[in-house]
Amino acid sequence: MDQALDDTPRRRLSLSDQLDCVPVYVVWELTLACNLKCIHCGSRAGHRRARELTTDECIDVIRQLAELGTREISIIGGEAFIRRDWLTIIRAISDHGIDCTMQSGAYKLSSSMLRSAADAGLLGLGVSIDGPEALHDRLRGVRGSYREALRVLDDCRQIGLTASVNTQITASVMPDLPQVMETIIAAGAKYWQVQLTVAMGNAVDHDDILLQPYDLATLMPLLAELHLKGRAHDLVLLPGNNIGYFGPHEVLWRGPDRGYYSGCPAGQNVIGLEADGTVKGCPSLATDRYGAGDVRSTSIAELWQSHPALQFNRARGTDDLWGFCRDCYYAEACRGGCTWTADSLLGRRGNNPYCHHRVLTLAERGIRERIVKVEDAPALPFATGRFALIEEPLPREPTPEARCT
Amino acid sequence: MIASGHAKAAPVLVLCRQCVRYVFEGARTCPHCHGDALEISERYRDGGYLVIETMQRIDRLREGSES
Ligand code: SF4
Ligand code: SF4
Ligand SMILES: [Zn+2]
């Protein structure tokens, strides 16, 4: 999902949430229309979908989710506020006793719109910042989008709306992360959620922006350092669900007791909704493999209860695992990490090269993994291409003499 | 609220009290540092993990969710 699970108390899963499959957290694409042109956008947002839900249909969706026990709905796009009825939808979510948050590129989100959203019941806003100004504007495809994002963070501070920053970790931003953090601290945001850019949609077209799995050997110690620095400045760095797993720094953000990554919650405690009413276990999953029918033809409760595309995580089996993940020590707890990340990359879930434990284990054997694109993604929302996973010898650290020559 | 389905819970992991990496509950020998995963090390105590672990355990017992 655009924003993976963080640690807000109502989103924290109890044992009964897990056992009873309560869809605690819903991420809802209100429209696919967008005013940015991000080169990493998995949903290839831009134009609205052909048959997006009407206001009445949206309100009925909210009623159904409230009955299922949903505690938080995060509205996303495209850009959610492009819908004329976005404030009506926020109010309806809030009136049903469900927390409403929004993830946004924040371009052209005026201060008065923000104030109206807060009045309607919006509890928090996640603003995307993907790098220093030039990089952010290049990745987001619109000059001025960085300044707008910072302006909106400032507006949030002024009206007292909780703001978090979301950052996509691309190969290009990795060295600039410390600088991005400085900016976020200065902007007064309290939470910084980072996630790896996934090989989906536009990111497949621009595959040079993807990290290589072996980059995690550099990234994870850097995130640990930033996490500690953030704490000292009242900023909580929260790695998203596709950043892990079980490496030596994991305890910093997951804590010593029961905070560990316990597998992908898609279809168990998470629902994703597309703007035309298509239901998925997670909003980011490929629609062709994980779409479970739509709310116009079947109730959400019925889909949730019985559609096979939503069931794959519930038995917690390890039969789907393959490759390195199959024999991993953590297989039963982790089950290959983020389904979206692995499935989009390799066309099948259950083998995730973007894993710190895996990178370190392979390094001990003198090996690293690299991805190479072998098939482009079709020009459709949430389309995937295909990547090959290549094992190669780990390059030796240059000796001091070699470095000088 | 409508009952929605049934699933299994995740297995329990704890921290190795030597190297502070996650291991399955009950593991004696840590697969990472090969030390005694239950024996409290200075690093574990000095890092404050013992205090947090104890507090969280008390909280869980209070909530009656100890599995
Ligand atoms: S190798 Fe696979 S199963 Fe093991 S921790 Fe990493 S992602 Fe999870
Ligand atoms: S696929 Fe699973 S782990 Fe990944 S973002 Fe979606 S819900 Fe989270
Ligand atoms: Zn250990």
GROMACS .gro file of N, CA, C and O in nm, chain B:
model
  268
  406MET      N    1  -2.043  -0.619   1.523
  406MET     CA    2  -1.945  -0.644   1.419
  406MET      C    3  -1.966  -0.786   1.362
  406MET      O    4  -1.992  -0.879   1.435
  407ILE      N    5  -1.954  -0.799   1.232
  407ILE     CA    6  -1.973  -0.929   1.168
  407ILE      C    7  -1.844  -1.010   1.180
  407ILE      O    8  -1.736  -0.958   1.153
  408ALA      N    9  -1.853  -1.137   1.223
  408ALA     CA   10  -1.735  -1.221   1.223
  408ALA      C   11  -1.695  -1.247   1.078
  408ALA      O   12  -1.779  -1.276   0.994
  409SER      N   13  -1.569  -1.227   1.049
  409SER     CA   14  -1.530  -1.222   0.908
  409SER      C   15  -1.457  -1.345   0.857
  409SER      O   16  -1.443  -1.365   0.740
  410GLY      N   17  -1.403  -1.425   0.943
  410GLY     CA   18  -1.327  -1.540   0.896
  410GLY      C   19  -1.239  -1.591   1.008
  410GLY      O   20  -1.247  -1.542   1.120
  411HIS      N   21  -1.160  -1.690   0.976
  411HIS     CA   22  -1.071  -1.744   1.078
  411HIS      C   23  -0.931  -1.758   1.021
  411HIS      O   24  -0.914  -1.798   0.907
  412ALA      N   25  -0.834  -1.724   1.102
  412ALA     CA   26  -0.697  -1.733   1.054
  412ALA      C   27  -0.611  -1.786   1.167
  412ALA      O   28  -0.656  -1.797   1.282
  413LYS      N   29  -0.488  -1.816   1.134
  413LYS     CA   30  -0.394  -1.857   1.238
  413LYS      C   31  -0.319  -1.733   1.286
  413LYS      O   32  -0.305  -1.636   1.210
  414ALA      N   33  -0.270  -1.741   1.408
  414ALA     CA   34  -0.188  -1.630   1.458
  414ALA      C   35  -0.042  -1.654   1.420
  414ALA      O   36  -0.002  -1.767   1.393
  415ALA      N   37   0.034  -1.546   1.420
  415ALA     CA   38   0.177  -1.558   1.388
  415ALA      C   39   0.250  -1.630   1.500
  415ALA      O   40   0.214  -1.616   1.617
  416PRO      N   41   0.352  -1.706   1.467
  416PRO     CA   42   0.433  -1.767   1.574
  416PRO      C   43   0.504  -1.658   1.654
  416PRO      O   44   0.524  -1.547   1.605
  417VAL      N   45   0.542  -1.691   1.776
  417VAL     CA   46   0.601  -1.588   1.863
  417VAL      C   47   0.754  -1.584   1.849
  417VAL      O   48   0.821  -1.687   1.854
  418LEU      N   49   0.804  -1.465   1.830
  418LEU     CA   50   0.948  -1.444   1.829
  418LEU      C   51   0.986  -1.359   1.949
  418LEU      O   52   0.908  -1.276   1.994
  419VAL      N   53   1.105  -1.380   1.999
  419VAL     CA   54   1.158  -1.296   2.107
  419VAL      C   55   1.298  -1.253   2.064
  419VAL      O   56   1.346  -1.294   1.958
  420LEU      N   57   1.362  -1.175   2.148
  420LEU     CA   58   1.498  -1.135   2.113
  420LEU      C   59   1.599  -1.230   2.174
  420LEU      O   60   1.584  -1.272   2.289
  421CYS      N   61   1.702  -1.262   2.098
  421CYS     CA   62   1.817  -1.331   2.156
  421CYS      C   63   1.879  -1.231   2.254
  421CYS      O   64   1.905  -1.116   2.218
  422ARG      N   65   1.900  -1.275   2.378
  422ARG     CA   66   1.948  -1.180   2.478
  422ARG      C   67   2.100  -1.162   2.471
  422ARG      O   68   2.158  -1.093   2.554
  423GLN      N   69   2.159  -1.223   2.369
  423GLN     CA   70   2.302  -1.198   2.347
  423GLN      C   71   2.321  -1.096   2.235
  423GLN      O   72   2.380  -0.991   2.253
  424CYS      N   73   2.267  -1.129   2.117
  424CYS     CA   74   2.296  -1.043   2.001
  424CYS      C   75   2.179  -0.953   1.963
  424CYS      O   76   2.189  -0.873   1.869
  425VAL      N   77   2.065  -0.964   2.034
  425VAL     CA   78   1.949  -0.876   2.014
  425VAL      C   79   1.889  -0.889   1.874
  425VAL      O   80   1.844  -0.793   1.813
  426ARG      N   81   1.890  -1.012   1.821
  426ARG     CA   82   1.815  -1.038   1.697
  426ARG      C   83   1.701  -1.133   1.731
  426ARG      O   84   1.704  -1.204   1.831
  427TYR      N   85   1.599  -1.131   1.644
  427TYR     CA   86   1.480  -1.211   1.675
  427TYR      C   87   1.506  -1.361   1.657
  427TYR      O   88   1.568  -1.403   1.560
  428VAL      N   89   1.454  -1.439   1.753
  428VAL     CA   90   1.460  -1.586   1.745
  428VAL      C   91   1.322  -1.638   1.787
  428VAL      O   92   1.245  -1.568   1.852
  429PHE      N   93   1.291  -1.759   1.748
  429PHE     CA   94   1.162  -1.816   1.788
  429PHE      C   95   1.161  -1.840   1.938
  429PHE      O   96   1.263  -1.877   1.997
  430GLU      N   97   1.044  -1.815   1.998
  430GLU     CA   98   1.030  -1.833   2.142
  430GLU      C   99   1.071  -1.976   2.180
  430GLU      O  100   1.030  -2.072   2.114
  431GLY      N  101   1.151  -1.986   2.283
  431GLY     CA  102   1.194  -2.119   2.329
  431GLY      C  103   1.328  -2.160   2.270
  431GLY      O  104   1.388  -2.258   2.314
  432ALA      N  105   1.376  -2.085   2.168
  432ALA     CA  106   1.506  -2.122   2.109
  432ALA      C  107   1.615  -2.105   2.214
  432ALA      O  108   1.620  -2.004   2.284
  433ARG      N  109   1.700  -2.201   2.225
  433ARG     CA  110   1.807  -2.195   2.324
  433ARG      C  111   1.935  -2.140   2.258
  433ARG      O  112   1.996  -2.047   2.307
  434THR      N  113   1.967  -2.200   2.144
  434THR     CA  114   2.088  -2.155   2.075
  434THR      C  115   2.049  -2.061   1.962
  434THR      O  116   1.966  -2.094   1.878
  435CYS      N  117   2.108  -1.944   1.962
  435CYS     CA  118   2.074  -1.843   1.861
  435CYS      C  119   2.137  -1.880   1.727
  435CYS      O  120   2.256  -1.909   1.721
  436PRO      N  121   2.058  -1.878   1.619
  436PRO     CA  122   2.115  -1.911   1.488
  436PRO      C  123   2.210  -1.804   1.436
  436PRO      O  124   2.284  -1.828   1.341
  437HIS      N  125   2.208  -1.686   1.497
  437HIS     CA  126   2.294  -1.578   1.447
  437HIS      C  127   2.428  -1.573   1.519
  437HIS      O  128   2.533  -1.573   1.457
  438CYS      N  129   2.422  -1.567   1.654
  438CYS     CA  130   2.548  -1.552   1.728
  438CYS      C  131   2.594  -1.685   1.789
  438CYS      O  132   2.702  -1.692   1.846
  439HIS      N  133   2.507  -1.786   1.778
  439HIS     CA  134   2.535  -1.920   1.831
  439HIS      C  135   2.553  -1.920   1.983
  439HIS      O  136   2.600  -2.018   2.041
  440GLY      N  137   2.514  -1.810   2.047
  440GLY     CA  138   2.521  -1.803   2.193
  440GLY      C  139   2.393  -1.857   2.256
  440GLY      O  140   2.299  -1.899   2.186
  441ASP      N  141   2.389  -1.852   2.389
  441ASP     CA  142   2.270  -1.893   2.462
  441ASP      C  143   2.168  -1.779   2.454
  441ASP      O  144   2.189  -1.673   2.514
  442ALA      N  145   2.060  -1.804   2.380
  442ALA     CA  146   1.963  -1.696   2.351
  442ALA      C  147   1.889  -1.649   2.475
  442ALA      O  148   1.830  -1.541   2.475
  443LEU      N  149   1.891  -1.728   2.584
  443LEU     CA  150   1.815  -1.693   2.704
  443LEU      C  151   1.900  -1.620   2.808
  443LEU      O  152   1.849  -1.553   2.897
  444GLU      N  153   2.028  -1.636   2.796
  444GLU     CA  154   2.120  -1.578   2.894
  444GLU      C  155   2.133  -1.427   2.870
  444GLU      O  156   2.170  -1.383   2.761
  445ILE      N  157   2.101  -1.350   2.973
  445ILE     CA  158   2.098  -1.204   2.955
  445ILE      C  159   2.239  -1.147   2.947
  445ILE      O  160   2.319  -1.164   3.038
  446SER      N  161   2.268  -1.080   2.836
  446SER     CA  162   2.402  -1.021   2.820
  446SER      C  163   2.402  -0.876   2.869
  446SER      O  164   2.296  -0.816   2.887
  447GLU      N  165   2.522  -0.823   2.885
  447GLU     CA  166   2.532  -0.682   2.926
  447GLU      C  167   2.468  -0.591   2.823
  447GLU      O  168   2.400  -0.495   2.855
  448ARG      N  169   2.492  -0.626   2.697
  448ARG     CA  170   2.439  -0.544   2.588
  448ARG      C  171   2.286  -0.537   2.598
  448ARG      O  172   2.226  -0.432   2.576
  449TYR      N  173   2.227  -0.649   2.633
  449TYR     CA  174   2.081  -0.656   2.643
  449TYR      C  175   2.031  -0.570   2.760
  449TYR      O  176   1.939  -0.492   2.747
  450ARG      N  177   2.102  -0.585   2.872
  450ARG     CA  178   2.059  -0.511   2.992
  450ARG      C  179   2.086  -0.362   2.974
  450ARG      O  180   1.998  -0.279   2.992
  451ASP      N  181   2.208  -0.331   2.929
  451ASP     CA  182   2.246  -0.190   2.917
  451ASP      C  183   2.167  -0.118   2.807
  451ASP      O  184   2.146   0.003   2.813
  452GLY      N  185   2.124  -0.192   2.708
  452GLY     CA  186   2.046  -0.132   2.600
  452GLY      C  187   1.902  -0.104   2.641
  452GLY      O  188   1.824  -0.050   2.563
  453GLY      N  189   1.866  -0.144   2.763
  453GLY     CA  190   1.730  -0.117   2.813
  453GLY      C  191   1.627  -0.219   2.766
  453GLY      O  192   1.508  -0.207   2.796
  454TYR      N  193   1.673  -0.323   2.692
  454TYR     CA  194   1.577  -0.419   2.637
  454TYR      C  195   1.509  -0.501   2.747
  454TYR      O  196   1.394  -0.538   2.736
  455LEU      N  197   1.585  -0.530   2.853
  455LEU     CA  198   1.529  -0.612   2.960
  455LEU      C  199   1.412  -0.539   3.026
  455LEU      O  200   1.307  -0.598   3.053
  456VAL      N  201   1.430  -0.411   3.049
  456VAL     CA  202   1.324  -0.332   3.113
  456VAL      C  203   1.200  -0.330   3.023
  456VAL      O  204   1.087  -0.355   3.069
  457ILE      N  205   1.222  -0.302   2.895
  457ILE     CA  206   1.108  -0.292   2.803
  457ILE      C  207   1.038  -0.428   2.793
  457ILE      O  208   0.915  -0.437   2.796
  458GLU      N  209   1.118  -0.533   2.782
  458GLU     CA  210   1.061  -0.667   2.770
  458GLU      C  211   0.972  -0.698   2.891
  458GLU      O  212   0.859  -0.746   2.878
  459THR      N  213   1.022  -0.665   3.009
  459THR     CA  214   0.946  -0.693   3.131
  459THR      C  215   0.817  -0.611   3.135
  459THR      O  216   0.709  -0.664   3.165
  460MET      N  217   0.828  -0.484   3.098
  460MET     CA  218   0.707  -0.400   3.101
  460MET      C  219   0.602  -0.452   3.002
  460MET      O  220   0.484  -0.457   3.032
  461GLN      N  221   0.651  -0.491   2.884
  461GLN     CA  222   0.555  -0.537   2.783
  461GLN      C  223   0.489  -0.669   2.826
  461GLN      O  224   0.373  -0.692   2.799
  462ARG      N  225   0.569  -0.752   2.893
  462ARG     CA  226   0.511  -0.879   2.939
  462ARG      C  227   0.402  -0.854   3.043
  462ARG      O  228   0.295  -0.913   3.040
  463ILE      N  229   0.428  -0.760   3.132
  463ILE     CA  230   0.327  -0.726   3.234
  463ILE      C  231   0.201  -0.673   3.167
  463ILE      O  232   0.089  -0.714   3.199
  464ASP      N  233   0.221  -0.585   3.069
  464ASP     CA  234   0.105  -0.530   2.997
  464ASP      C  235   0.022  -0.641   2.934
  464ASP      O  236  -0.100  -0.640   2.939
  465ARG      N  237   0.092  -0.735   2.874
  465ARG     CA  238   0.022  -0.843   2.804
  465ARG      C  239  -0.055  -0.931   2.902
  465ARG      O  240  -0.168  -0.971   2.876
  466LEU      N  241   0.007  -0.957   3.015
  466LEU     CA  242  -0.062  -1.038   3.117
  466LEU      C  243  -0.187  -0.966   3.166
  466LEU      O  244  -0.293  -1.024   3.183
  467ARG      N  245  -0.172  -0.834   3.181
  467ARG     CA  246  -0.284  -0.754   3.227
  467ARG      C  247  -0.399  -0.759   3.126
  467ARG      O  248  -0.515  -0.765   3.161
  468GLU      N  249  -0.362  -0.757   2.999
  468GLU     CA  250  -0.466  -0.762   2.895
  468GLU      C  251  -0.522  -0.903   2.877
  468GLU      O  252  -0.616  -0.925   2.802
  469GLY      N  253  -0.457  -1.000   2.944
  469GLY     CA  254  -0.504  -1.138   2.934
  469GLY      C  255  -0.482  -1.200   2.799
  469GLY      O  256  -0.550  -1.294   2.759
  470SER      N  257  -0.382  -1.148   2.724
  470SER     CA  258  -0.363  -1.199   2.589
  470SER      C  259  -0.238  -1.286   2.577
  470SER      O  260  -0.192  -1.315   2.469
  471GLU      N  261  -0.180  -1.323   2.690
  471GLU     CA  262  -0.060  -1.410   2.685
  471GLU      C  263  -0.097  -1.541   2.619
  471GLU      O  264  -0.191  -1.607   2.659
  472SER      N  265  -0.026  -1.576   2.512
  472SER     CA  266  -0.060  -1.702   2.443
  472SER      C  267   0.043  -1.809   2.472
  472SER      O  268   0.149  -1.780   2.520
   0.00000   0.00000   0.00000
